[in-house]
Amino acid sequence: MTDPAALWVNGRPYSTELPDDERLLDTLRWRLGLKGTKEGCRTGDCGACTVLVDGRSVLSCLTLTREVSEEAILTVEGLEADPVGRTVLEAFVQEAGLQCGYCTPGFVVALTGLLKERPNASPEELLEDLQGNLCRCTGYLSIRRAVVGLAKART
Amino acid sequence: MIRADAPLKVRGGVEFGVDLETPGMLHAVLVRSPVAHGQMRALHLEEARRSPGVVCAVSHAELAALLPAGSGDPERPVFPQEEVMYHGQPVAAIAAHTLAEARRAAKLVKVAIDPLPLWGDIESIYPEWPGSDEGNSPRINAHVHARFGEVDRILERSREVLREKYRTSGIVQMALEPHACLAHVTGGHWRVTTSTQSPYGVREDAASILGLPEERIVVEASWVGGGFGGKAAALLEPYALVLSAAADRPVKLQLSYAEEVELSRSTLPAVIRIESALRDGRIAARRVRLLLDSGASLPGRDFATGYAIGFIAGPYQIDAVELEGYAVRTNKPPFGPHRAPFVPQCAFAAESHTDGLARLAGMDPIAFRERHGLRERGLTPLGQQVGPFGLHAGLARAREMSAVWRAELPAGTGIGVAVGFWSTGSSAGGEIQIRLGPTGLVLETVEAEIGSGSVVRGLVVVASRSLGLPPEAIRVERTDTARGPMDSGVYGSRTTAALGRAIQEAALRLLEELARRVPGPDELKLDWTGAQVRVRRGPHSVELATVLTEAERLGGGIATQGRHYGRTGEIDSGRVLAGSFYGYGDFIGAVQLAAVDVDRETGRVRVLRYAAFQDAGRVVDAATYRAQVEGGVAMGLGEALTEETRWDAEGRIENAGLLDYRVPTLLEVPPIHVEAIEGFPGAGPDGAKGGGEPPVIPVPGAVANAVCDATGARVREMPLTPERVARALKLI
Ligand code: FES
Ligand code: FES
């Protein structure tokens, strides 16, 4: 079944055809053209597809779009316009918390979500909660420096 | 200085292979063999073709009509005509309007394959060592053998001889971005945009597989979400190209993570037998025998044996050494390159063994390595002079650091050292074009940034130093293989070193040309102010724009080219008894320390601290270098502790997915102390050596040695999973 649906992404309304069983990852990337959200494992094991739904981190590869069509979705493309998101982007740029950049959208979105939920979280708590995001290039060390720098700057 | 690609990448703003899209594009799926070894009996595509949304389906039978020269290279068929060589090998491919339609149709393909006896585990094929008459067996892809000194006699007559057998596992690159490409065949032009480390490599490979002249194929790289060797040759491109030829439409093909594990060409299992004789605290002789699974590689195309075996005895001065290796043909995907291909596995055996010898000699492991480590004029086992080599400087630093760690860490912590050596792949050739325009410099290359920073940072820094322009004034522009310039690829730790040399040459030419156009007694300098390039000679300064010809103004500036074709090193052919060995050059030494905690109940190993002292020649960019070493060590920790591909009795991969193929996660990587050892120049710009592969090499050995230091137990199989450690501790 393909019915039109309304979505609210990065503060903007979208209306699109939507098969019932479509995953949010595919809707974002191929219907809305928001390809910053990355497709990795599609099994919930890598975190590359992380987006925020009403402020909560979700794995868009495991989420049916229909289930979140009422809610506010934030993707990596929307971080610039978000005050917390912007500081996260800046921290990752400053520390070069990336190499190939494929895992990066997932990390910056997940971190933004964590900081919104718990603005005073310590770097250790943040790192603990980022464990579901995999990176194959950096050994996570430059990512850690970005997280630690950011947490310090906020307190 | 921020990394030039960082602002784009944090915003998800670069286009990777998986992001490629073009109007009218079809989606493709590979139909893969359910058996690991078999004879194709029947393949029926009719039902799949009738399935909704399907535009075309191709198998071997359709190739003759699609390819100008028939069905391509019979040695490397796109799809097997008769013999299926590994589980999951593509036997057909389907293109449809949507991915879901293509997937549905793939299930309707009827394929009948009569199973043939499985060539699976190399140790079942050769429980001992292949007999001398096995050299011509169809199961042997390659046999290499080298020797010097009286190895047999010394091993026989010495009282202290350590004989060990090590086993290493298969691994996969598992770049976070899966392989993906977009092909479009139109008007006789075979064009593919792909996530690749080597556009020219893909072109060469695809041309040979498809039986097309290379000029007919145009390859362009997208941004690459990690390669690690897995994206250096053609993999998906031939399939996407034939589908596009059949459909007369653009075709997108992308692997799932399960397919990544099953199809990637990477390191396969091996058995390494190593024996050394000890005399008066010195290694008097060493013999290493390698039995390597080379998968469905073709004879003569074996990738690893002759390459990796040069490193298998370690960077040591030993007076009698014998190296012998057999590459065994099995029913697995062909062996392929994986970040310092098979050398971490070699070093695991050599360094674990060398630690055992130090123990036998009653010596400190670092002091023992200092006694044997190669120095500048020292000869590698293949008789190559090692040249400027920072191994001893690294060992000296490791000695100091391990003393500090001993004092700081609680009793029971294991500290292990391991060394490794490698070579800058600067013999692989490359060319570059640079163009200086009124607003800055453009570097034109076919190479994509794969993550290492060698393109967006390494090349830019070299250009910046060569021309005296700030990095902000320099941009990299990616071209395709139709426009060039030629380059071998972003692999082999070569990019900054080899293409950097090409940039230096191009820069020199550019400065000479400018000097002709702006004459004067003073030295010529370039200035970049307010986004304008100026040429200055002493007090006299002009805008670059004023010295350009009309054609140059239109073309964007003055262009010059540079090239660097290094030479392979000479090996001492008097030492070679059989097969061919690769002559490396421009050697790099790496020394590492690991501190671990071993859980005495579960066998679980936790790495607490890590240090890498690496022979850098001369560091081009400190932040990028550090990042490469950190990432390399982390990858090595995966190889050391968790990563292994496992096959079942039917030759199928058991753990095709991230859940079971475990790569390191955030809290599993400890802080890594990175120290570049300078002062032992290599062949790159200002003496630079490659940096991306050496950091992986010593890791499994360093971890295993730390585990042994903590527990006294020697684990002779990698990865050191809790189970293997527990068994070595006699817990199970
Ligand atoms: S793609 Fe969603 S977790 Fe990997
Ligand atoms: S930067 Fe490449 S996967 Fe994280």
mmCIF file with all atom_site columns, N, CA and C in Angstrom, chain B residues 516-548:
data_model
loop_
_atom_site.group_PDB
_atom_site.id
_atom_site.type_symbol
_atom_site.label_atom_id
_atom_site.label_alt_id
_atom_site.label_comp_id
_atom_site.label_asym_id
_atom_site.label_entity_id
_atom_site.label_seq_id
_atom_site.pdbx_PDB_ins_code
_atom_site.Cartn_x
_atom_site.Cartn_y
_atom_site.Cartn_z
_atom_site.occupancy
_atom_site.B_iso_or_equiv
_atom_site.pdbx_formal_charge
_atom_site.auth_seq_id
_atom_site.auth_comp_id
_atom_site.auth_asym_id
_atom_site.auth_atom_id
_atom_site.pdbx_PDB_model_num
ATOM 1  N N  . ARG B 1 516 ? 60.153 32.625 -15.724 1.00 0.00 ? 516 ARG B N  1
ATOM 2  C CA . ARG B 1 516 ? 60.359 33.122 -17.092 1.00 0.00 ? 516 ARG B CA 1
ATOM 3  C C  . ARG B 1 516 ? 59.443 34.310 -17.374 1.00 0.00 ? 516 ARG B C  1
ATOM 4  N N  . ARG B 1 517 ? 58.218 34.232 -16.817 1.00 0.00 ? 517 ARG B N  1
ATOM 5  C CA . ARG B 1 517 ? 57.246 35.283 -17.147 1.00 0.00 ? 517 ARG B CA 1
ATOM 6  C C  . ARG B 1 517 ? 57.432 36.539 -16.295 1.00 0.00 ? 517 ARG B C  1
ATOM 7  N N  . VAL B 1 518 ? 57.929 36.362 -15.104 1.00 0.00 ? 518 VAL B N  1
ATOM 8  C CA . VAL B 1 518 ? 58.162 37.520 -14.229 1.00 0.00 ? 518 VAL B CA 1
ATOM 9  C C  . VAL B 1 518 ? 59.656 37.557 -13.909 1.00 0.00 ? 518 VAL B C  1
ATOM 10 N N  . PRO B 1 519 ? 60.447 38.081 -14.816 1.00 0.00 ? 519 PRO B N  1
ATOM 11 C CA . PRO B 1 519 ? 61.895 38.033 -14.583 1.00 0.00 ? 519 PRO B CA 1
ATOM 12 C C  . PRO B 1 519 ? 62.310 39.000 -13.486 1.00 0.00 ? 519 PRO B C  1
ATOM 13 N N  . GLY B 1 520 ? 63.452 38.760 -12.931 1.00 0.00 ? 520 GLY B N  1
ATOM 14 C CA . GLY B 1 520 ? 63.958 39.666 -11.897 1.00 0.00 ? 520 GLY B CA 1
ATOM 15 C C  . GLY B 1 520 ? 65.091 39.008 -11.159 1.00 0.00 ? 520 GLY B C  1
ATOM 16 N N  . PRO B 1 521 ? 65.871 39.800 -10.466 1.00 0.00 ? 521 PRO B N  1
ATOM 17 C CA . PRO B 1 521 ? 67.052 39.268 -9.776  1.00 0.00 ? 521 PRO B CA 1
ATOM 18 C C  . PRO B 1 521 ? 66.679 38.558 -8.462  1.00 0.00 ? 521 PRO B C  1
ATOM 19 N N  . ASP B 1 522 ? 65.550 38.926 -7.846  1.00 0.00 ? 522 ASP B N  1
ATOM 20 C CA . ASP B 1 522 ? 65.207 38.357 -6.532  1.00 0.00 ? 522 ASP B CA 1
ATOM 21 C C  . ASP B 1 522 ? 64.519 37.014 -6.672  1.00 0.00 ? 522 ASP B C  1
ATOM 22 N N  . GLU B 1 523 ? 64.470 36.315 -5.560  1.00 0.00 ? 523 GLU B N  1
ATOM 23 C CA . GLU B 1 523 ? 63.811 35.011 -5.544  1.00 0.00 ? 523 GLU B CA 1
ATOM 24 C C  . GLU B 1 523 ? 62.316 35.166 -5.796  1.00 0.00 ? 523 GLU B C  1
ATOM 25 N N  . LEU B 1 524 ? 61.759 34.226 -6.523  1.00 0.00 ? 524 LEU B N  1
ATOM 26 C CA . LEU B 1 524 ? 60.331 34.315 -6.824  1.00 0.00 ? 524 LEU B CA 1
ATOM 27 C C  . LEU B 1 524 ? 59.515 33.731 -5.674  1.00 0.00 ? 524 LEU B C  1
ATOM 28 N N  . LYS B 1 525 ? 58.484 34.488 -5.265  1.00 0.00 ? 525 LYS B N  1
ATOM 29 C CA . LYS B 1 525 ? 57.610 34.013 -4.172  1.00 0.00 ? 525 LYS B CA 1
ATOM 30 C C  . LYS B 1 525 ? 56.152 34.153 -4.607  1.00 0.00 ? 525 LYS B C  1
ATOM 31 N N  . LEU B 1 526 ? 55.320 33.296 -4.076  1.00 0.00 ? 526 LEU B N  1
ATOM 32 C CA . LEU B 1 526 ? 53.887 33.442 -4.334  1.00 0.00 ? 526 LEU B CA 1
ATOM 33 C C  . LEU B 1 526 ? 53.221 33.987 -3.085  1.00 0.00 ? 526 LEU B C  1
ATOM 34 N N  . ASP B 1 527 ? 52.307 34.903 -3.270  1.00 0.00 ? 527 ASP B N  1
ATOM 35 C CA . ASP B 1 527 ? 51.530 35.435 -2.143  1.00 0.00 ? 527 ASP B CA 1
ATOM 36 C C  . ASP B 1 527 ? 50.063 35.133 -2.393  1.00 0.00 ? 527 ASP B C  1
ATOM 37 N N  . TRP B 1 528 ? 49.367 34.977 -1.332  1.00 0.00 ? 528 TRP B N  1
ATOM 38 C CA . TRP B 1 528 ? 47.915 34.785 -1.452  1.00 0.00 ? 528 TRP B CA 1
ATOM 39 C C  . TRP B 1 528 ? 47.274 35.713 -0.456  1.00 0.00 ? 528 TRP B C  1
ATOM 40 N N  . THR B 1 529 ? 46.715 36.762 -0.974  1.00 0.00 ? 529 THR B N  1
ATOM 41 C CA . THR B 1 529 ? 46.120 37.751 -0.074  1.00 0.00 ? 529 THR B CA 1
ATOM 42 C C  . THR B 1 529 ? 44.722 38.051 -0.573  1.00 0.00 ? 529 THR B C  1
ATOM 43 N N  . GLY B 1 530 ? 43.794 38.042 0.335   1.00 0.00 ? 530 GLY B N  1
ATOM 44 C CA . GLY B 1 530 ? 42.417 38.358 -0.043  1.00 0.00 ? 530 GLY B CA 1
ATOM 45 C C  . GLY B 1 530 ? 41.949 37.528 -1.212  1.00 0.00 ? 530 GLY B C  1
ATOM 46 N N  . ALA B 1 531 ? 42.301 36.235 -1.185  1.00 0.00 ? 531 ALA B N  1
ATOM 47 C CA . ALA B 1 531 ? 41.869 35.295 -2.212  1.00 0.00 ? 531 ALA B CA 1
ATOM 48 C C  . ALA B 1 531 ? 42.441 35.600 -3.599  1.00 0.00 ? 531 ALA B C  1
ATOM 49 N N  . GLN B 1 532 ? 43.523 36.330 -3.650  1.00 0.00 ? 532 GLN B N  1
ATOM 50 C CA . GLN B 1 532 ? 44.185 36.634 -4.925  1.00 0.00 ? 532 GLN B CA 1
ATOM 51 C C  . GLN B 1 532 ? 45.615 36.107 -4.889  1.00 0.00 ? 532 GLN B C  1
ATOM 52 N N  . VAL B 1 533 ? 46.017 35.464 -5.977  1.00 0.00 ? 533 VAL B N  1
ATOM 53 C CA . VAL B 1 533 ? 47.407 35.009 -6.056  1.00 0.00 ? 533 VAL B CA 1
ATOM 54 C C  . VAL B 1 533 ? 48.256 36.103 -6.695  1.00 0.00 ? 533 VAL B C  1
ATOM 55 N N  . ARG B 1 534 ? 49.378 36.408 -6.064  1.00 0.00 ? 534 ARG B N  1
ATOM 56 C CA . ARG B 1 534 ? 50.315 37.382 -6.620  1.00 0.00 ? 534 ARG B CA 1
ATOM 57 C C  . ARG B 1 534 ? 51.696 36.749 -6.741  1.00 0.00 ? 534 ARG B C  1
ATOM 58 N N  . VAL B 1 535 ? 52.425 37.182 -7.739  1.00 0.00 ? 535 VAL B N  1
ATOM 59 C CA . VAL B 1 535 ? 53.795 36.713 -7.916  1.00 0.00 ? 535 VAL B CA 1
ATOM 60 C C  . VAL B 1 535 ? 54.724 37.863 -7.516  1.00 0.00 ? 535 VAL B C  1
ATOM 61 N N  . ARG B 1 536 ? 55.638 37.562 -6.616  1.00 0.00 ? 536 ARG B N  1
ATOM 62 C CA . ARG B 1 536 ? 56.486 38.638 -6.074  1.00 0.00 ? 536 ARG B CA 1
ATOM 63 C C  . ARG B 1 536 ? 57.955 38.317 -6.326  1.00 0.00 ? 536 ARG B C  1
ATOM 64 N N  . ARG B 1 537 ? 58.686 39.333 -6.729  1.00 0.00 ? 537 ARG B N  1
ATOM 65 C CA . ARG B 1 537 ? 60.145 39.203 -6.779  1.00 0.00 ? 537 ARG B CA 1
ATOM 66 C C  . ARG B 1 537 ? 60.706 40.428 -6.099  1.00 0.00 ? 537 ARG B C  1
ATOM 67 N N  . GLY B 1 538 ? 61.187 40.246 -4.897  1.00 0.00 ? 538 GLY B N  1
ATOM 68 C CA . GLY B 1 538 ? 61.684 41.383 -4.122  1.00 0.00 ? 538 GLY B CA 1
ATOM 69 C C  . GLY B 1 538 ? 60.578 42.404 -3.970  1.00 0.00 ? 538 GLY B C  1
ATOM 70 N N  . PRO B 1 539 ? 60.870 43.652 -4.305  1.00 0.00 ? 539 PRO B N  1
ATOM 71 C CA . PRO B 1 539 ? 59.867 44.711 -4.144  1.00 0.00 ? 539 PRO B CA 1
ATOM 72 C C  . PRO B 1 539 ? 58.804 44.670 -5.245  1.00 0.00 ? 539 PRO B C  1
ATOM 73 N N  . HIS B 1 540 ? 59.092 43.926 -6.299  1.00 0.00 ? 540 HIS B N  1
ATOM 74 C CA . HIS B 1 540 ? 58.213 43.912 -7.464  1.00 0.00 ? 540 HIS B CA 1
ATOM 75 C C  . HIS B 1 540 ? 57.168 42.811 -7.334  1.00 0.00 ? 540 HIS B C  1
ATOM 76 N N  . SER B 1 541 ? 55.874 43.154 -7.466  1.00 0.00 ? 541 SER B N  1
ATOM 77 C CA . SER B 1 541 ? 54.827 42.142 -7.301  1.00 0.00 ? 541 SER B CA 1
ATOM 78 C C  . SER B 1 541 ? 53.704 42.379 -8.291  1.00 0.00 ? 541 SER B C  1
ATOM 79 N N  . VAL B 1 542 ? 53.239 41.287 -8.948  1.00 0.00 ? 542 VAL B N  1
ATOM 80 C CA . VAL B 1 542 ? 52.141 41.424 -9.907  1.00 0.00 ? 542 VAL B CA 1
ATOM 81 C C  . VAL B 1 542 ? 51.046 40.412 -9.602  1.00 0.00 ? 542 VAL B C  1
ATOM 82 N N  . GLU B 1 543 ? 49.844 40.740 -10.004 1.00 0.00 ? 543 GLU B N  1
ATOM 83 C CA . GLU B 1 543 ? 48.762 39.751 -9.893  1.00 0.00 ? 543 GLU B CA 1
ATOM 84 C C  . GLU B 1 543 ? 49.014 38.634 -10.878 1.00 0.00 ? 543 GLU B C  1
ATOM 85 N N  . LEU B 1 544 ? 48.762 37.411 -10.451 1.00 0.00 ? 544 LEU B N  1
ATOM 86 C CA . LEU B 1 544 ? 48.984 36.268 -11.338 1.00 0.00 ? 544 LEU B CA 1
ATOM 87 C C  . LEU B 1 544 ? 48.187 36.432 -12.625 1.00 0.00 ? 544 LEU B C  1
ATOM 88 N N  . ALA B 1 545 ? 46.962 36.939 -12.465 1.00 0.00 ? 545 ALA B N  1
ATOM 89 C CA . ALA B 1 545 ? 46.071 37.080 -13.619 1.00 0.00 ? 545 ALA B CA 1
ATOM 90 C C  . ALA B 1 545 ? 46.756 37.816 -14.769 1.00 0.00 ? 545 ALA B C  1
ATOM 91 N N  . THR B 1 546 ? 47.660 38.746 -14.453 1.00 0.00 ? 546 THR B N  1
ATOM 92 C CA . THR B 1 546 ? 48.258 39.563 -15.514 1.00 0.00 ? 546 THR B CA 1
ATOM 93 C C  . THR B 1 546 ? 49.318 38.810 -16.313 1.00 0.00 ? 546 THR B C  1
ATOM 94 N N  . VAL B 1 547 ? 49.773 37.680 -15.810 1.00 0.00 ? 547 VAL B N  1
ATOM 95 C CA . VAL B 1 547 ? 50.805 36.967 -16.578 1.00 0.00 ? 547 VAL B CA 1
ATOM 96 C C  . VAL B 1 547 ? 50.260 35.723 -17.267 1.00 0.00 ? 547 VAL B C  1
ATOM 97 N N  . LEU B 1 548 ? 48.940 35.544 -17.206 1.00 0.00 ? 548 LEU B N  1
ATOM 98 C CA . LEU B 1 548 ? 48.347 34.381 -17.860 1.00 0.00 ? 548 LEU B CA 1
ATOM 99 C C  . LEU B 1 548 ? 48.077 34.677 -19.329 1.00 0.00 ? 548 LEU B C  1
#
